[in-house]
Short mmCIF file of C-alpha atoms in Angstrom, two decimals:
data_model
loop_
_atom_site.label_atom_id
_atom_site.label_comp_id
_atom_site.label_asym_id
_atom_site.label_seq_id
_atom_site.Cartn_x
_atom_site.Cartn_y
_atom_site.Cartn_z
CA UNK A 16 128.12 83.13 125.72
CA UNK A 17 128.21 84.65 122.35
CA UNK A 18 126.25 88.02 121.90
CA UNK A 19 125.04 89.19 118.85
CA UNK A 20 125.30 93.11 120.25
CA UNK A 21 126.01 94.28 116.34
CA UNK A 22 128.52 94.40 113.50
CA UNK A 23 131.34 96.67 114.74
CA UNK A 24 134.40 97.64 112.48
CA UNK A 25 137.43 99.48 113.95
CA UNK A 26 135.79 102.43 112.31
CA UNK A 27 132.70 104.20 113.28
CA UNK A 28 130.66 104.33 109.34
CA UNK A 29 130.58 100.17 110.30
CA UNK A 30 127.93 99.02 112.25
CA UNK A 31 125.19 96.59 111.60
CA UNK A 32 122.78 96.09 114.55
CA UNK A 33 121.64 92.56 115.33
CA UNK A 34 119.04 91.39 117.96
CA UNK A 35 118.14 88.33 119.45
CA UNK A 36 118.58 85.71 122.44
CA UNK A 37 122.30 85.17 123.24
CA UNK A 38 123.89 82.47 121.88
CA UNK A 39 125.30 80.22 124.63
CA UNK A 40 127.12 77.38 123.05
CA UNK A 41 130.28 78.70 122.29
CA UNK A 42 130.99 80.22 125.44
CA UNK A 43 129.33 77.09 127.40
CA UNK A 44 132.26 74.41 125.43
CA UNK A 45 135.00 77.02 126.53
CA UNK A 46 133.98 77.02 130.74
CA UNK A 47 133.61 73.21 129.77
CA UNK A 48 137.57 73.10 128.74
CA UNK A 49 138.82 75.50 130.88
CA UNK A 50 137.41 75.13 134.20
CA UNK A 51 135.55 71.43 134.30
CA UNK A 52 137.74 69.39 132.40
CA UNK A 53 140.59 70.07 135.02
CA UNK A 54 138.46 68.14 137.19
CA UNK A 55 137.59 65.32 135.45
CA UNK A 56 139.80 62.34 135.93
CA UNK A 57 139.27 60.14 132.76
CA UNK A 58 137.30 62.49 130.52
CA UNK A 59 135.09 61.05 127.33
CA UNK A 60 136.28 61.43 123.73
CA UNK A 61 133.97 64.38 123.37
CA UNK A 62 135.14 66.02 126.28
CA UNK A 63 139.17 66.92 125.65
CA UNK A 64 140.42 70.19 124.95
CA UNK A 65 140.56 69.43 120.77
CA UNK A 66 136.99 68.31 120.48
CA UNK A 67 135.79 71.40 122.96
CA UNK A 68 137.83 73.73 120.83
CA UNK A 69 135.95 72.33 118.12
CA UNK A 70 132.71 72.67 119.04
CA UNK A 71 133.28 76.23 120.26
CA UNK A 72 135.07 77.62 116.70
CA UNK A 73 131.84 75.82 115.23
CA UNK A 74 129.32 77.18 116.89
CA UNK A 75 130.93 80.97 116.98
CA UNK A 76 131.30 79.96 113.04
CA UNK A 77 127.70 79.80 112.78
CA UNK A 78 126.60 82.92 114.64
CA UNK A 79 128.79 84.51 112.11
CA UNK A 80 126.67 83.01 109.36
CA UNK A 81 123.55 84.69 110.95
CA UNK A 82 125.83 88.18 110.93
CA UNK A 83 126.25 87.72 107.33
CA UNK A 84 122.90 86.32 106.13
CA UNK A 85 121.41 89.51 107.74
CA UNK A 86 123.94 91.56 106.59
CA UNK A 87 123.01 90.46 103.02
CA UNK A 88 119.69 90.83 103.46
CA UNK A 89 120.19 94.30 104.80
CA UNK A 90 122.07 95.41 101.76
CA UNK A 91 125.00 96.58 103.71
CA UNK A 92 128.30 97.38 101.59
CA UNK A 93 130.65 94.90 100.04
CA UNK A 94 133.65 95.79 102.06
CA UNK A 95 131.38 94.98 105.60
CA UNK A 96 130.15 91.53 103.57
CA UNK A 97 133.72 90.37 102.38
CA UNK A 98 135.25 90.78 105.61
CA UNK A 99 132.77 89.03 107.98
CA UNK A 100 132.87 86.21 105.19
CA UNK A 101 136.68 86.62 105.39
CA UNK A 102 136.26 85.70 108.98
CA UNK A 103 134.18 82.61 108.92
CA UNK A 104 136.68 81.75 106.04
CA UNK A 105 139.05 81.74 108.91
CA UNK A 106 136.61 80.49 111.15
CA UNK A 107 136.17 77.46 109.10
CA UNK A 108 139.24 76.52 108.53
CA UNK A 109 140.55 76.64 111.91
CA UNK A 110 137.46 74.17 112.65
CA UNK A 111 138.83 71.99 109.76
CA UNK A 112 142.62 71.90 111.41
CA UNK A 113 140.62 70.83 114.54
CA UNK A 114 138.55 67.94 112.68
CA UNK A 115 141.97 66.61 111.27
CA UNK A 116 143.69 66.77 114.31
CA UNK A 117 142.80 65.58 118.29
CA UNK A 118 138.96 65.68 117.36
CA UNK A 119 139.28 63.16 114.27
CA UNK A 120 137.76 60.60 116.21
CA UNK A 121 135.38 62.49 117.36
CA UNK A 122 133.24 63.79 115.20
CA UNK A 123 131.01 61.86 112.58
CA UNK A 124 133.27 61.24 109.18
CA UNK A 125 131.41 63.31 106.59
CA UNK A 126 132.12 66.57 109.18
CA UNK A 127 135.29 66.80 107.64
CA UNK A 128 133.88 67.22 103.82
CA UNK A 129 131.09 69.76 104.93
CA UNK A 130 133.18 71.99 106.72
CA UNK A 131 135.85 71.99 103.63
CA UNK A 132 132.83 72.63 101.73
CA UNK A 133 131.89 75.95 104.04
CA UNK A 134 135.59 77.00 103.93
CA UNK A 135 136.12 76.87 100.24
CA UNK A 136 132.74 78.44 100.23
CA UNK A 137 133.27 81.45 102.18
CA UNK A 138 136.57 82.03 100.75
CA UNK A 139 134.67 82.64 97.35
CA UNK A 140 132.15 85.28 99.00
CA UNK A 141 135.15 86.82 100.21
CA UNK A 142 136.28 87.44 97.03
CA UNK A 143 132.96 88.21 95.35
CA UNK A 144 132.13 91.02 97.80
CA UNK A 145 135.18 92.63 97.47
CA UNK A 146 135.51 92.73 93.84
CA UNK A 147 132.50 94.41 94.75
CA UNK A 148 134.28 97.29 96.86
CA UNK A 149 137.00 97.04 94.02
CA UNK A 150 134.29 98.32 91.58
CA UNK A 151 133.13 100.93 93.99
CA UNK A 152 136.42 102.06 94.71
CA UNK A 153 137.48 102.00 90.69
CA UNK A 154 139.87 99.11 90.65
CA UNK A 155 138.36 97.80 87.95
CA UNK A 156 141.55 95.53 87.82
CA UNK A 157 141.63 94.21 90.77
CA UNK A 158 137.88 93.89 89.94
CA UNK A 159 138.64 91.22 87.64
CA UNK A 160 140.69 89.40 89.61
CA UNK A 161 139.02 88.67 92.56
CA UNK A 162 135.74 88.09 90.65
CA UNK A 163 137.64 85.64 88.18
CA UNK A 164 139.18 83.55 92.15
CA UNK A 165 135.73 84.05 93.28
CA UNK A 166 134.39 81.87 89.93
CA UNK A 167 137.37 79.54 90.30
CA UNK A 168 136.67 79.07 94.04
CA UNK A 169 132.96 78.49 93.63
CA UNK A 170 133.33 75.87 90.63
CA UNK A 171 135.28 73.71 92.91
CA UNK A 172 132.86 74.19 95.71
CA UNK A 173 129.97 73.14 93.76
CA UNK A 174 131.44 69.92 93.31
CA UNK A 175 130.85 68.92 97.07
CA UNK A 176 127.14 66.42 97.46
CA UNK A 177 126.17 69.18 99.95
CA UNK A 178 126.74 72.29 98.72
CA UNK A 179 123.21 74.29 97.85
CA UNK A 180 123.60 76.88 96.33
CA UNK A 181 124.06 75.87 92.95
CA UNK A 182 123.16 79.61 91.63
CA UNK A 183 126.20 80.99 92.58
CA UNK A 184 128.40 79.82 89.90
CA UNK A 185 126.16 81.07 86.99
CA UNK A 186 126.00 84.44 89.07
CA UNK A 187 129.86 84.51 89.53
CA UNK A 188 130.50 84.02 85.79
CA UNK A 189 127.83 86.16 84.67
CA UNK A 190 129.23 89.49 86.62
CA UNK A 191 133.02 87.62 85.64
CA UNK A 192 132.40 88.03 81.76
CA UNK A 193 131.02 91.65 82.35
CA UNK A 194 133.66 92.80 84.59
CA UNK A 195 136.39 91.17 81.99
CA UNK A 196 134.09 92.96 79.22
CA UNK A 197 134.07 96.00 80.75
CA UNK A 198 137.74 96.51 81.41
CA UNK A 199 138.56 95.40 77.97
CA UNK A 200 136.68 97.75 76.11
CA UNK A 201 136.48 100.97 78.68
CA UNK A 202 139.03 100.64 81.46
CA UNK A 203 142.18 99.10 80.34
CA UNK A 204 143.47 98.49 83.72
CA UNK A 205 146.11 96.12 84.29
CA UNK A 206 145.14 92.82 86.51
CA UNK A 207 147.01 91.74 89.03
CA UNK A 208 148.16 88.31 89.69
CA UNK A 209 146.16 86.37 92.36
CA UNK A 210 149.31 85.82 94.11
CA UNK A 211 149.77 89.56 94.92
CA UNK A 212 146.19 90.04 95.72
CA UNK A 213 146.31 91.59 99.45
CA UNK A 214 144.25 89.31 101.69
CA UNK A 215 140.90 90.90 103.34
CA UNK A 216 140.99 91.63 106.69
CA UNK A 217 138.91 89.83 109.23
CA UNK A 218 136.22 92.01 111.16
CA UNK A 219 135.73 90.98 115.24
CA UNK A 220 132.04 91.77 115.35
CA UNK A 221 130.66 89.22 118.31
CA UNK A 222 132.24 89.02 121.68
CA UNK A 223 132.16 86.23 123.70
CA UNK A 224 131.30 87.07 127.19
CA UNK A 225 131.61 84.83 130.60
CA UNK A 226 128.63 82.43 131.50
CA UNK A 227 126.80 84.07 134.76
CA UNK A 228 125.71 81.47 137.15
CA UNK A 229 122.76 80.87 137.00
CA UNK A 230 121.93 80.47 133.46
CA UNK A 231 118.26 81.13 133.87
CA UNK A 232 117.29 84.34 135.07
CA UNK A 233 114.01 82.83 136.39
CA UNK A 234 114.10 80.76 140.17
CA UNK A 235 114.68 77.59 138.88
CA UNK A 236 111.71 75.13 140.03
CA UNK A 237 112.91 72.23 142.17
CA UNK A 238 110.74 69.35 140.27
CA UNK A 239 110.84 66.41 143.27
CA UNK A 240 109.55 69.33 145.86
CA UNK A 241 106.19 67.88 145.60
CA UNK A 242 107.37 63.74 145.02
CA UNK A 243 105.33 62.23 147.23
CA UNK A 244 105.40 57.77 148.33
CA UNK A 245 102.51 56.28 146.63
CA UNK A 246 100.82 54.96 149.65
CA UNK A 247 100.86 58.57 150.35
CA UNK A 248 99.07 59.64 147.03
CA UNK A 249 96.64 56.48 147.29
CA UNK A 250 95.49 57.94 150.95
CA UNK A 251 94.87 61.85 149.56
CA UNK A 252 92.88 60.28 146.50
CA UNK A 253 90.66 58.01 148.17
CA UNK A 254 90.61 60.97 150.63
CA UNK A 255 89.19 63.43 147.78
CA UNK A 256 87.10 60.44 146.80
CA UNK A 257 85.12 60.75 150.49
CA UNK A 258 85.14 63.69 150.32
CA UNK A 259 83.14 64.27 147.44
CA UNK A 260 80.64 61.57 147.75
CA UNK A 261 79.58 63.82 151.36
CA UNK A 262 79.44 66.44 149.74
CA UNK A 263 77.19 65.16 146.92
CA UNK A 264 75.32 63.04 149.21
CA UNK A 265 74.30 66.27 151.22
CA UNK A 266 73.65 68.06 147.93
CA UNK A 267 71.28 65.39 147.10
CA UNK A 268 69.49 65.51 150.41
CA UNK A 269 68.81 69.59 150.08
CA UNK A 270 67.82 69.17 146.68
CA UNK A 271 65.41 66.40 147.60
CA UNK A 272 63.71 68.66 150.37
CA UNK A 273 63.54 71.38 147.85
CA UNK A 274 61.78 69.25 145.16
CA UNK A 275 59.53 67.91 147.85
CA UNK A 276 58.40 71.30 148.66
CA UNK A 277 57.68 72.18 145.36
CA UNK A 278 55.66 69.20 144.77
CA UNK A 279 53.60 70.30 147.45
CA UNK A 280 53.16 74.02 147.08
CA UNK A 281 51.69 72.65 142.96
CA UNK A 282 49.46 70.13 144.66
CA UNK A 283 47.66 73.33 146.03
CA UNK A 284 48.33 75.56 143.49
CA UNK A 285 50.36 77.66 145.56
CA UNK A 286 51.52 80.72 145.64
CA UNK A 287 49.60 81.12 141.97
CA UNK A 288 46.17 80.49 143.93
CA UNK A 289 46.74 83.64 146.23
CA UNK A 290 47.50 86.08 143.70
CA UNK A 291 43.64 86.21 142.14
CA UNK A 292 42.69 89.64 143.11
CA UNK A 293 38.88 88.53 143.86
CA UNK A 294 37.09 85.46 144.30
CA UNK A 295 35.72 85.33 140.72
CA UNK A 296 38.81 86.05 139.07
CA UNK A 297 41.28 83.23 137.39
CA UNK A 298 44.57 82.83 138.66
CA UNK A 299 47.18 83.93 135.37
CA UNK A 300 48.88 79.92 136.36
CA UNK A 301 45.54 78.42 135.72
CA UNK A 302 44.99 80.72 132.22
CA UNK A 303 48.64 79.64 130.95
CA UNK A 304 48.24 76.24 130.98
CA UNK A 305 44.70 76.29 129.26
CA UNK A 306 46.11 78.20 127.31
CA UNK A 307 48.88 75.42 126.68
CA UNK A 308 46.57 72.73 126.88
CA UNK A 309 44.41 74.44 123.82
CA UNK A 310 47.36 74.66 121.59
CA UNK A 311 48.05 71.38 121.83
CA UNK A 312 45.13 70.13 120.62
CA UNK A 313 43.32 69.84 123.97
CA UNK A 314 41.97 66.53 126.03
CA UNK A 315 41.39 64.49 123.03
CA UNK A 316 44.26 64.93 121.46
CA UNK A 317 46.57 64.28 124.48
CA UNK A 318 44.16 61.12 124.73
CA UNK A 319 45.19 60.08 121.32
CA UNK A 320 48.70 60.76 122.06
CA UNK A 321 48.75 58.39 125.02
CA UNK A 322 46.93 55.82 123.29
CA UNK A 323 49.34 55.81 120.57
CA UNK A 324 52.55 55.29 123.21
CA UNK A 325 51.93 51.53 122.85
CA UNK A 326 51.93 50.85 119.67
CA UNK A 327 55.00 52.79 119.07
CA UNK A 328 56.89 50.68 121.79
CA UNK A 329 55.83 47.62 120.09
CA UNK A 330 56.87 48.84 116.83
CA UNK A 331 60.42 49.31 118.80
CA UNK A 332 60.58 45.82 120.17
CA UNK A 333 60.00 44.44 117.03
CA UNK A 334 62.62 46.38 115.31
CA UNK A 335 65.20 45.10 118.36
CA UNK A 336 64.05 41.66 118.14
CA UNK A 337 64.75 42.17 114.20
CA UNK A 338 68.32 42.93 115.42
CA UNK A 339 68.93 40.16 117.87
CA UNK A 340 67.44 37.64 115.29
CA UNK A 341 70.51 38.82 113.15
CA UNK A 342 72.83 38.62 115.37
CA UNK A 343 72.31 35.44 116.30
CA UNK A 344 71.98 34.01 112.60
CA UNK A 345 75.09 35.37 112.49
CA UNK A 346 76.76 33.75 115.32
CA UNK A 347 74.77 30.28 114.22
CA UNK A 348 76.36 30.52 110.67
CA UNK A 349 80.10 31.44 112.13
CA UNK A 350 79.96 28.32 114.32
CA UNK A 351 79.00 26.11 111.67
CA UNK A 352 81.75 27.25 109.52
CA UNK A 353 84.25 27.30 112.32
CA UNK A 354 83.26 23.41 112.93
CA UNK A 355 83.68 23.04 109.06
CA UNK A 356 87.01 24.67 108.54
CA UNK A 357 88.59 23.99 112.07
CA UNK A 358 91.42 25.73 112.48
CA UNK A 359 91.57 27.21 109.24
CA UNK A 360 88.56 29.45 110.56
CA UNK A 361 90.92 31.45 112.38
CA UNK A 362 88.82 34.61 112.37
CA UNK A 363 87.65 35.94 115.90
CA UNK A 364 84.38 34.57 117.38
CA UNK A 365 80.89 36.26 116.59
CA UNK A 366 79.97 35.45 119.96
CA UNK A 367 82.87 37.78 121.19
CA UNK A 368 82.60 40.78 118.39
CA UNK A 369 78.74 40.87 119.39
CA UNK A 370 79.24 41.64 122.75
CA UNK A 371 78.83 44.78 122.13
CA UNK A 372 75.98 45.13 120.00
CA UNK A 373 73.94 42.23 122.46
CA UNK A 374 74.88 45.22 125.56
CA UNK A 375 73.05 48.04 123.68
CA UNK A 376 70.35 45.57 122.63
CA UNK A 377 70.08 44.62 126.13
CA UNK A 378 69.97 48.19 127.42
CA UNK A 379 67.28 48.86 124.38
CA UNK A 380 64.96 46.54 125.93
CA UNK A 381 65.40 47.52 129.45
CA UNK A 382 64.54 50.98 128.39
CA UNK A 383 61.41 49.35 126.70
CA UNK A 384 60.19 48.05 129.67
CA UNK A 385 60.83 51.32 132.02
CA UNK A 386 58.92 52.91 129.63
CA UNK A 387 56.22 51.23 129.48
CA UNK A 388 55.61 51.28 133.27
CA UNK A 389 55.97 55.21 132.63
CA UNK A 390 53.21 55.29 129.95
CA UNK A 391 50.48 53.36 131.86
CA UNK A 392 51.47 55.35 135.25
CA UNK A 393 50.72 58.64 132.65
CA UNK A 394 47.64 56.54 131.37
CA UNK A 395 46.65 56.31 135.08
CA UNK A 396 46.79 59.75 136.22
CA UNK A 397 45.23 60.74 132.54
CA UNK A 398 42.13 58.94 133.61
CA UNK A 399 42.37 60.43 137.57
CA UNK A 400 42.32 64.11 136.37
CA UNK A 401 40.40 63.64 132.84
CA UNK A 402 37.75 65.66 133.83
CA UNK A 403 40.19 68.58 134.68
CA UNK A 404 41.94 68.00 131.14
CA UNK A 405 38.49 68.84 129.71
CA UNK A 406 37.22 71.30 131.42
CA UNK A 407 40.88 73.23 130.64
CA UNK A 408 40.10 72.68 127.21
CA UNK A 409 37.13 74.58 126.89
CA UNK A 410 37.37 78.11 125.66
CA UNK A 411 38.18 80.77 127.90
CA UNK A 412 34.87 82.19 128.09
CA UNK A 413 33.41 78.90 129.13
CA UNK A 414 36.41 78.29 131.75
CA UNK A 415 35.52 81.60 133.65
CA UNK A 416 31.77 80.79 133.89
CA UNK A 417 32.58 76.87 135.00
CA UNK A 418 34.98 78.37 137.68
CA UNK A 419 32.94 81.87 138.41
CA UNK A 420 29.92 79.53 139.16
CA UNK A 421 32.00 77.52 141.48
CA UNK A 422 33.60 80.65 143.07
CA UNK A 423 29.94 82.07 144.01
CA UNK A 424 29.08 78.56 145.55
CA UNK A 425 32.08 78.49 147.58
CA UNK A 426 32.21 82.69 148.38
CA UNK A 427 28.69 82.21 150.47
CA UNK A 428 30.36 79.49 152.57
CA UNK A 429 33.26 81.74 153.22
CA UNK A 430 34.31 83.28 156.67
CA UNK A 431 35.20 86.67 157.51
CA UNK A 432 38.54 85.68 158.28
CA UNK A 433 39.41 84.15 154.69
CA UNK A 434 41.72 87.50 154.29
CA UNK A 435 43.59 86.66 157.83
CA UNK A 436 44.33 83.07 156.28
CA UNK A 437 45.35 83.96 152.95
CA UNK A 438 47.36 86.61 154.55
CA UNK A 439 48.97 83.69 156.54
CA UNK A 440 49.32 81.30 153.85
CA UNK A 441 51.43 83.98 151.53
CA UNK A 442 53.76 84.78 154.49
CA UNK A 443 54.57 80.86 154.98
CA UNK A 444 54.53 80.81 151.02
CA UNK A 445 57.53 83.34 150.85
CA UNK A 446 59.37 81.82 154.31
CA UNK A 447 59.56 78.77 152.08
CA UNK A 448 61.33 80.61 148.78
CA UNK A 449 63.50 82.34 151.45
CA UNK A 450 64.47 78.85 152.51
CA UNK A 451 64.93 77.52 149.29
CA UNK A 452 67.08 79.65 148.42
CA UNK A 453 69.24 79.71 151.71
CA UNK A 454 69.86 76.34 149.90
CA UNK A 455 70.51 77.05 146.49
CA UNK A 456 73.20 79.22 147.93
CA UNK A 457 74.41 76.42 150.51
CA UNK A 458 75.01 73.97 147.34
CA UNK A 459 77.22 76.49 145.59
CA UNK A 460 79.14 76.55 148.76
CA UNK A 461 79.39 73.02 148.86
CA UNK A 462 80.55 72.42 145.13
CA UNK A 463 83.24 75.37 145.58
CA UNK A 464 84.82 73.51 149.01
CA UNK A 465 88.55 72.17 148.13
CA UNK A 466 90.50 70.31 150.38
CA UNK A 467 93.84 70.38 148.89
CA UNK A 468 96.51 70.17 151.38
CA UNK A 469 99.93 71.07 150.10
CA UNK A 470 101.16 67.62 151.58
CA UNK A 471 105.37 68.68 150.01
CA UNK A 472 105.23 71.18 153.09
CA UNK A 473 104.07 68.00 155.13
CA UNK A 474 106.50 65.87 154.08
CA UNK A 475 109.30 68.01 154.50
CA UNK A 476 108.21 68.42 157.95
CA UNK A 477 108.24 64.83 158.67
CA UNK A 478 111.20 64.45 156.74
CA UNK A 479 112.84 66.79 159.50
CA UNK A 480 111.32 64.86 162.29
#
């Protein structure tokens, strides 16, 4: 497992601090040639010692490009930058040996020209950053040198179909001609031959450290705990399926009784009939929906509107009928061309791309005819309560005398006891909400009831069985 833990020289002024997720590869191809290939009897291509060494100096190669890229970006000094690109110089060209040698066969062909490529690359930065320490240090010399191998290096480099960056060789001969320039002219300091140039060290700034078993720190989730046989799976779903048509069924039944009830208690106006405070008085449920009945334009108007239902189905049928006529001049003039052309006529039936359109149509005029039997059951029951309709659409006034004059004619019939049975009728009128909602909360219960078994404990059971 390589670490990135930080940039550590043998000195203490060099450190660069790196974070992130350990880098496994390396670490994981060495266990892989140490420990496992031992075992293997006839091992793949990609699996002997040259090939794993490969893939290990590769992958530590590139965690050292990371090291320097953030290095770079962190400004650190030339002499940290030329030595970690010293070491992926060496890096590189170890992996290089390798793809020449035991791996050749290995790896894909144009490896071999990209890593030559990263070699001759690094070997430049190398001796661009430390010119760059030469400077700092005042070998303005040596300066030149380096900086004039770095320009060399990179100018061969660029040659390569897959080197990048391209910017690095008008940046290497820009700072060459102004170190050259500078010596000339100020320094005068002799420059050494590239032959006697001392070599820059390489820097060991990631460790490898031993793969722990296991990898994941998490508990690794066994993924055929649950695998269940299919007639197993067929049984829970159709199961489920029961299950939730009784449920829904019941459901259905306590929200019929409820409806029922309610249908009843507005047949008699209950409980809005026992809250009038006095016989004269007009319950607040009868007031709202004159009130309602008003603003829409009262009995007349709701006559016109029902009147008018008719003729706007019609209308409707015509316009489907408009349709269907289409579609079937359509279908008429495909068949004659398809008995015209034969084969040639290749195109899909109408008959078959219609289907769809001939469904909806269908549906259209079902809907029609529901309606219809709605509007003349409304009709109906408009002409059953039309007096009622009329009298709610007189003004308010009006209302309370046409109901006050009723009230007095039914107050001298009345019974002492009418007090006892209203007192009755509100206590069987709240029993009834009570109820109602004894089921309201029974239905939640209902739609929140899972039956979900955890059958992988079941069949492990069997299993032992």
């Amino acid at each position: 497992m390589v670490q990135h833990s930080g940039l550590k020289h043998y000195q203490t002024w060099l450190r660069i601090e790196t974070s992130g997720d350990p880098v496994i590869a390396s670490c994981t191809f060495d266990y892989i040639s140490s420990d496992l290939i031992s075992g293997v009897k006839d091992p793949l291509p990609d699996l002997t010692s040259s090939a794993l060494t490969l893939f290990s100096n590769l992958m530590l190669a590139q965690a050292y490009e990371c090291v320097l890229s953030k290095a770079e970006k962190d400004k650190k000094k030339p002499a940290i930058l030329a030595r970690i690109a010293s070491t992926l110089t060496s890096l590189y060209e170890d992996c290089l040996s390798d793809c020449s040698g035991g791996a050749k066969n290995v790896v894909p062909k144009d490896w071999s020209g990209v890593l030559s490529m990263k070699k001759g690359l690094y070997e430049a930065l190398t001796q661009y950053h430390q010119s760059k320490a030469c400077c700092e240090a005042k070998q303005y010399g040596e300066q030149v040198a380096r900086i004039s191998f770095a320009y060399e290096l990179i100018k061969c480099v660029a040659r390569s179909s897959c080197f990048q960056r391209k910017n690095l060789v008008e940046q290497f001969k820009q700072e060459e001609s102004v170190a050259i320039k500078d010596n000339d002219h100020i320094y005068h300091e002799k420059v050494p031959a590239r032959g006697s140039l001392a070599p820059v060290e390489i820097v060991d700034v990631i460790k490898k450290t031993p793969l722990t078993f296991p990898l994941s720190s998490s508990t690794t989730k066994d993924y055929f705990e649950n695998l269940l046989p299919i007639a197993v799976t067929e049984a829970v779903n159709t199961a489920k399926g029961v299950r939730a048509s009784l449920i829904d069924s019941e459901i259905c039944t306590l929200r019929g009784a409820s409806t029922k009830v309610n249908e009843v208690l507005a047949s008699y106006n209950f409980p809005a009939a026992l809250l009038a405070k006095g016989s004269n008085s007009i319950t607040d449920n009868i007031l709202s929906k004159a009130t309602s009945i008003r603003q829409d334009g009262g009995a007349e108007k709701l006559y016109q509107q029902l009147m008018s239902i008719p003729e706007c189905v019609q209308r409707n049928k015509e316009i489907i009928e408009a349709e269907k006529s289409s579609l079937d001049d359509e279908e008429n003039s495909d068949n004659s061309l398809r008995k015209q052309y034969g084969e040639r006529w290749s195109r899909k039936p109408s008959s078959e791309l219609n289907k769809l359109w001939r469904s909806d149509i269908q549906k259209c005029l079902n809907l029609l005819e529901q309606t219809t039997k709605t509007d003349a059951s409304l009709l109906e029951r408009y002409e059953k309560h039309k007096e009622h309709f009329e009298i709610l659409s007189k003004p308010e006034d009006e209302l309370e005398t046409l109901i006050g004059s009723d009230a007095k004619f039914a107050e001298s019939n009345t019974e002492a006891n009418n007090e006892e049975l209203k007192s009755e009728l509100t206590q069987l009128c709240n029993k009834l909400e009570l109820i109602k909602t004894e089921r309201n909360d029974l239905i939640e219960q209902l739609k929140l009831v899972d039956y979900s078994p955890d059958l992988g404990k079941i069949s492990r059971f069997n299993l032992l069985w």
